[in-house]
Amino acid sequence: MPSSISSLAVVPALCLIPILALAGPLLFRAVGALLGLYLRKKTDGRLSHILELTEQDEKKWREGRRSSGSSSSSGKDEEWEEVDTYTVGTSGNGGKGEADWDGVVGFFHPFCNAGGGGERVLWAAIRATQQRWPKAKCIVYTGDHDVNKDAILSRVENRFNIHLHPPTVNFLYLTTRHWVLASTWPRFTLAGQSFGSLIVAWDAFSLLVPDIFVDTMGYAFALGLSKFLFPEIPTAAYVHYPTISTDMLESLDPTSTVGSQGVHAGQGTGTRGKAKKLYWKLFAKVYSHVGASADVVMTNSTWTMGHIQKLWGPLRRSNRPIAVVYPPVAVSELEQEVEVSPESEKKREKVLLYIAQFRPEKNHQLILQAFAEFVKTSKSPAAKEAKLVLVGSVRDDHDSKRVYQLRLLVNELHIKARVEFHLDASWPEILEWLRRASVGVNGMWNEHFGIGVVEYQAAGLVSVVHDSGGPKMDIVVDVEGGFTGECNRATHEKSGADDVVTGFHATTPSEFAEGFEKALSLENPLEVRLRARESAKRFTEEEFARRWVREMEPVIGLNELKVTTEKRRV
């Protein structure tokens, strides 16, 4: 009898499972919607204030322009009267798409004043957005409390030569940025920083809920939080690199093809190693789910796109393909500053130049070992005159200790007289080395893009780069039928002539040494430099703007669709 009673009790319990399975997601969405509604009501006042402030600033700006007689010597003001032709889109995603869309775009970039390549992407993206949709309000969520709007925009002009329209740019200051610092999470850093990004994103939404949310720093969990709180708000992501990749996972296995590459090479053995591998796999699953929530995804290179496609692609609901939008590089500036001509060729020295921060992943040791092998084994005249110059910034004590260790390695390799270190060099100093050097070097495994390599090409240097990542797949590639970066012997011999070469790929010290030999022994180096400079034109700010606008038009269209639907309901 008791067994029959228990059986009767089990049946209703089993029937509840499908109900609970359905109720769980519904309850999850309901909680998100309530929290989102709370944030909207909380920030409505600030939104109204920003709109009023923008209108006032716009009026003051126009009055100031009229009082000055519209005689701007640089012509910056005229840029905002009509949209530049290179940012005009072709997609008809909405009635206001051409110029009249006046919504709020929130750019999530907590370190907007850092002055690096990621920040150049942010400011170039805002510039393209302003010129395509002049009435749009661009809000930057930042943690840079020590600088105001004028100081930030001034730095943008001085550092990147990017001129924004001040009235439609505003900054909201985060108080929680320390949660995403690696120093806050000495253990379980990946998970810790990702959790921290949720806190910082909540902080951002507590300041203002935008019409469109754009992450330009790679905080995928912020995108997931946005969709949880505001499912109707379109989201876009610009991914500089995947937080975790399949290559990272494979590098833990010392027997894999990449088991000797990267800073975590071969660390997946033993109890601790297996636990780390399990932790990374679990993190990758969660990372894939939150990243897949983005409506539009842009990546900075083919390499990054491939990994994001593997991780996010299978889970994405959006049918818009993940796109490659190359980051903007100061190609035009380098073309003006660095001459590439028969006259300048006479001033070039047998210098191998490596411009990179002194971080572990930049693999300076590999380049030093390769250079030592080159000067000791090569019998060519180029090897006798060759010199290696390492230029890079030192961020903290860890970097300083790393430089000290590299200097020790230089002594051990007996190449002290042939190697120079230039720490925290100014831009004029870097330009001078770009004029003097003959070869540009990059030793990082799986560099996500490689802005420095593009700068080498724009300055006319012959590149010798690692046979992986962006430098291999996007930058040092075939151009106009000519090989632009194959270091392996078979391909070089197949080409039959140096006049189709603009750079070389390498992996081991011996291959890099061979690449140095070839790069410094070209019969017609000027022709190679000119082809490299032509190749770099694929990465201009104008090309970035075109691609950015093309990808953002569907996002604007989604927002207009949402607004139209809401009006119909009313």
CSV table of N, CA, C and O in Angstrom, one decimal, residues 319-378:
chain,number,residue,atom,x,y,z
A,319,ASN,N,20.6,36.5,-38.1
A,319,ASN,CA,21.1,35.8,-39.3
A,319,ASN,C,22.1,36.7,-40.1
A,319,ASN,O,22.5,36.3,-41.2
A,320,ARG,N,22.5,37.8,-39.5
A,320,ARG,CA,23.5,38.6,-40.1
A,320,ARG,C,24.9,38.0,-39.8
A,320,ARG,O,25.3,37.8,-38.7
A,321,PRO,N,25.7,37.8,-40.9
A,321,PRO,CA,27.0,37.1,-40.7
A,321,PRO,C,28.0,38.0,-39.9
A,321,PRO,O,27.9,39.2,-39.9
A,322,ILE,N,28.8,37.4,-39.1
A,322,ILE,CA,29.9,38.1,-38.4
A,322,ILE,C,30.8,38.7,-39.5
A,322,ILE,O,31.3,38.0,-40.4
A,323,ALA,N,31.2,40.0,-39.3
A,323,ALA,CA,31.9,40.7,-40.3
A,323,ALA,C,33.3,41.1,-39.8
A,323,ALA,O,33.5,41.2,-38.6
A,324,VAL,N,34.2,41.2,-40.8
A,324,VAL,CA,35.5,41.7,-40.5
A,324,VAL,C,35.5,43.2,-40.8
A,324,VAL,O,35.3,43.6,-41.9
A,325,VAL,N,35.8,44.0,-39.8
A,325,VAL,CA,36.0,45.5,-40.0
A,325,VAL,C,37.4,45.8,-39.5
A,325,VAL,O,37.6,45.9,-38.3
A,326,TYR,N,38.3,46.0,-40.4
A,326,TYR,CA,39.7,46.2,-40.0
A,326,TYR,C,39.8,47.5,-39.2
A,326,TYR,O,39.1,48.5,-39.5
A,327,PRO,N,40.5,47.5,-38.1
A,327,PRO,CA,40.7,48.8,-37.3
A,327,PRO,C,41.4,49.9,-38.2
A,327,PRO,O,42.2,49.6,-39.0
A,328,PRO,N,41.1,51.1,-37.9
A,328,PRO,CA,41.7,52.2,-38.6
A,328,PRO,C,43.2,52.4,-38.2
A,328,PRO,O,43.5,52.4,-37.0
A,329,VAL,N,44.0,52.6,-39.1
A,329,VAL,CA,45.4,52.8,-38.9
A,329,VAL,C,45.8,54.1,-39.5
A,329,VAL,O,45.3,54.5,-40.6
A,330,ALA,N,46.8,54.8,-38.9
A,330,ALA,CA,47.2,56.1,-39.4
A,330,ALA,C,48.1,56.0,-40.7
A,330,ALA,O,49.2,56.5,-40.7
A,331,VAL,N,47.5,55.4,-41.7
A,331,VAL,CA,48.3,55.1,-42.9
A,331,VAL,C,48.6,56.5,-43.6
A,331,VAL,O,49.8,56.7,-44.0
A,332,SER,N,47.7,57.3,-43.7
A,332,SER,CA,47.9,58.6,-44.4
A,332,SER,C,49.0,59.4,-43.7
A,332,SER,O,49.8,60.1,-44.4
A,333,GLU,N,48.9,59.5,-42.4
A,333,GLU,CA,49.9,60.2,-41.6
A,333,GLU,C,51.3,59.7,-41.9
A,333,GLU,O,52.3,60.4,-42.0
A,334,LEU,N,51.4,58.3,-41.9
A,334,LEU,CA,52.7,57.7,-42.1
A,334,LEU,C,53.2,58.0,-43.5
A,334,LEU,O,54.4,58.2,-43.8
A,335,GLU,N,52.3,58.0,-44.5
A,335,GLU,CA,52.7,58.3,-45.9
A,335,GLU,C,53.3,59.7,-46.0
A,335,GLU,O,54.2,59.9,-46.8
A,336,GLN,N,52.7,60.6,-45.2
A,336,GLN,CA,53.2,62.0,-45.2
A,336,GLN,C,54.5,62.1,-44.4
A,336,GLN,O,55.4,62.9,-44.8
A,337,GLU,N,54.7,61.4,-43.3
A,337,GLU,CA,55.8,61.6,-42.5
A,337,GLU,C,57.1,60.8,-42.9
A,337,GLU,O,58.2,61.2,-42.6
A,338,VAL,N,56.8,59.6,-43.6
A,338,VAL,CA,57.9,58.8,-43.9
A,338,VAL,C,58.0,58.7,-45.5
A,338,VAL,O,57.1,58.1,-46.1
A,339,GLU,N,59.1,59.1,-46.0
A,339,GLU,CA,59.3,59.1,-47.4
A,339,GLU,C,59.8,57.8,-47.9
A,339,GLU,O,60.6,57.1,-47.3
A,340,VAL,N,59.2,57.3,-49.0
A,340,VAL,CA,59.7,56.1,-49.7
A,340,VAL,C,60.0,56.4,-51.1
A,340,VAL,O,59.1,56.5,-52.0
A,341,SER,N,61.3,56.6,-51.4
A,341,SER,CA,61.7,57.1,-52.7
A,341,SER,C,63.2,56.7,-52.9
A,341,SER,O,63.8,56.2,-52.0
A,342,PRO,N,63.7,56.8,-54.1
A,342,PRO,CA,65.1,56.5,-54.3
A,342,PRO,C,66.0,57.3,-53.4
A,342,PRO,O,67.1,56.8,-52.9
A,343,GLU,N,65.6,58.6,-53.1
A,343,GLU,CA,66.5,59.4,-52.2
A,343,GLU,C,66.4,58.8,-50.7
A,343,GLU,O,67.5,58.8,-50.1
A,344,SER,N,65.2,58.5,-50.3
A,344,SER,CA,65.1,58.0,-48.9
A,344,SER,C,65.8,56.6,-48.8
A,344,SER,O,66.2,56.2,-47.7
A,345,GLU,N,65.8,55.8,-49.9
A,345,GLU,CA,66.4,54.5,-49.8
A,345,GLU,C,67.9,54.6,-49.5
A,345,GLU,O,68.4,53.7,-48.8
A,346,LYS,N,68.5,55.7,-49.9
A,346,LYS,CA,70.0,55.8,-49.5
A,346,LYS,C,70.2,56.0,-48.1
A,346,LYS,O,71.3,55.8,-47.6
A,347,LYS,N,69.1,56.5,-47.3
A,347,LYS,CA,69.3,56.8,-45.9
A,347,LYS,C,68.9,55.6,-45.0
A,347,LYS,O,69.1,55.6,-43.8
A,348,ARG,N,68.3,54.5,-45.7
A,348,ARG,CA,67.9,53.4,-44.9
A,348,ARG,C,69.2,52.6,-44.4
A,348,ARG,O,70.2,52.5,-45.1
A,349,GLU,N,69.0,52.1,-43.2
A,349,GLU,CA,70.1,51.3,-42.6
A,349,GLU,C,69.7,49.9,-42.4
A,349,GLU,O,68.5,49.5,-42.6
A,350,LYS,N,70.7,49.0,-42.2
A,350,LYS,CA,70.4,47.6,-42.0
A,350,LYS,C,69.8,47.3,-40.6
A,350,LYS,O,70.4,46.6,-39.8
A,351,VAL,N,68.7,48.0,-40.3
A,351,VAL,CA,68.1,47.9,-39.0
A,351,VAL,C,66.9,47.1,-39.0
A,351,VAL,O,66.0,47.3,-39.9
A,352,LEU,N,66.8,46.1,-38.1
A,352,LEU,CA,65.6,45.3,-37.9
A,352,LEU,C,64.8,46.0,-36.7
A,352,LEU,O,65.4,46.1,-35.6
A,353,LEU,N,63.6,46.5,-36.9
A,353,LEU,CA,62.9,47.2,-35.9
A,353,LEU,C,61.7,46.4,-35.4
A,353,LEU,O,60.8,45.9,-36.2
A,354,TYR,N,61.6,46.3,-34.1
A,354,TYR,CA,60.5,45.6,-33.4
A,354,TYR,C,59.8,46.6,-32.5
A,354,TYR,O,60.4,46.9,-31.4
A,355,ILE,N,58.6,47.1,-32.9
A,355,ILE,CA,57.9,48.0,-32.0
A,355,ILE,C,56.8,47.2,-31.3
A,355,ILE,O,55.8,46.8,-32.0
A,356,ALA,N,56.9,47.1,-30.0
A,356,ALA,CA,55.9,46.4,-29.3
A,356,ALA,C,56.0,46.6,-27.8
A,356,ALA,O,57.2,46.8,-27.3
A,357,GLN,N,54.9,46.6,-27.0
A,357,GLN,CA,55.0,46.7,-25.6
A,357,GLN,C,55.8,45.5,-25.1
A,357,GLN,O,55.8,44.4,-25.6
A,358,PHE,N,56.5,45.7,-24.0
A,358,PHE,CA,57.3,44.6,-23.4
A,358,PHE,C,56.4,43.7,-22.5
A,358,PHE,O,56.5,43.7,-21.3
A,359,ARG,N,55.6,43.0,-23.2
A,359,ARG,CA,54.7,42.1,-22.6
A,359,ARG,C,55.1,40.6,-22.9
A,359,ARG,O,55.7,40.4,-24.0
A,360,PRO,N,54.7,39.6,-22.1
A,360,PRO,CA,55.2,38.3,-22.4
A,360,PRO,C,54.8,37.8,-23.7
A,360,PRO,O,55.6,37.1,-24.4
A,361,GLU,N,53.5,38.0,-24.2
A,361,GLU,CA,53.0,37.5,-25.4
A,361,GLU,C,53.7,38.1,-26.6
A,361,GLU,O,53.6,37.5,-27.7
A,362,LYS,N,54.4,39.2,-26.5
A,362,LYS,CA,55.1,39.8,-27.7
A,362,LYS,C,56.3,39.0,-28.1
A,362,LYS,O,56.9,39.2,-29.1
A,363,ASN,N,56.8,38.1,-27.2
A,363,ASN,CA,57.8,37.1,-27.5
A,363,ASN,C,59.1,37.7,-28.0
A,363,ASN,O,59.7,37.3,-29.1
A,364,HIS,N,59.6,38.7,-27.3
A,364,HIS,CA,60.9,39.3,-27.6
A,364,HIS,C,62.0,38.3,-27.6
A,364,HIS,O,63.0,38.4,-28.3
A,365,GLN,N,61.9,37.3,-26.7
A,365,GLN,CA,63.0,36.3,-26.6
A,365,GLN,C,63.2,35.6,-28.0
A,365,GLN,O,64.3,35.3,-28.4
A,366,LEU,N,62.1,35.2,-28.6
A,366,LEU,CA,62.2,34.6,-29.9
A,366,LEU,C,63.0,35.4,-30.9
A,366,LEU,O,63.8,34.9,-31.7
A,367,ILE,N,62.7,36.7,-31.0
A,367,ILE,CA,63.3,37.6,-31.9
A,367,ILE,C,64.8,37.7,-31.6
A,367,ILE,O,65.7,37.7,-32.5
A,368,LEU,N,65.1,37.8,-30.3
A,368,LEU,CA,66.6,37.9,-29.9
A,368,LEU,C,67.3,36.6,-30.3
A,368,LEU,O,68.4,36.7,-30.8
A,369,GLN,N,66.7,35.5,-30.1
A,369,GLN,CA,67.4,34.2,-30.4
A,369,GLN,C,67.5,34.1,-31.9
A,369,GLN,O,68.6,33.6,-32.4
A,370,ALA,N,66.5,34.5,-32.7
A,370,ALA,CA,66.6,34.5,-34.1
A,370,ALA,C,67.7,35.4,-34.6
A,370,ALA,O,68.5,35.1,-35.5
A,371,PHE,N,67.8,36.6,-34.1
A,371,PHE,CA,68.8,37.6,-34.5
A,371,PHE,C,70.2,37.1,-34.2
A,371,PHE,O,71.1,37.3,-35.0
A,372,ALA,N,70.3,36.5,-33.0
A,372,ALA,CA,71.7,35.9,-32.7
A,372,ALA,C,72.1,34.9,-33.7
A,372,ALA,O,73.2,34.8,-34.1
A,373,GLU,N,71.1,34.0,-34.0
A,373,GLU,CA,71.4,33.0,-35.0
A,373,GLU,C,71.8,33.6,-36.4
A,373,GLU,O,72.7,33.1,-37.1
A,374,PHE,N,71.1,34.6,-36.7
A,374,PHE,CA,71.3,35.3,-38.0
A,374,PHE,C,72.7,35.9,-38.1
A,374,PHE,O,73.4,35.6,-39.1
A,375,VAL,N,73.1,36.6,-37.1
A,375,VAL,CA,74.4,37.3,-37.2
A,375,VAL,C,75.5,36.3,-37.0
A,375,VAL,O,76.7,36.6,-37.5
A,376,LYS,N,75.3,35.2,-36.4
A,376,LYS,CA,76.4,34.2,-36.1
A,376,LYS,C,76.6,33.3,-37.3
A,376,LYS,O,77.7,32.8,-37.5
A,377,THR,N,75.5,32.9,-38.0
A,377,THR,CA,75.6,31.9,-39.0
A,377,THR,C,75.6,32.5,-40.5
A,377,THR,O,76.1,31.8,-41.4
A,378,SER,N,75.0,33.6,-40.6
A,378,SER,CA,74.9,34.2,-42.0
A,378,SER,C,76.3,34.8,-42.4
A,378,SER,O,77.0,35.4,-41.6
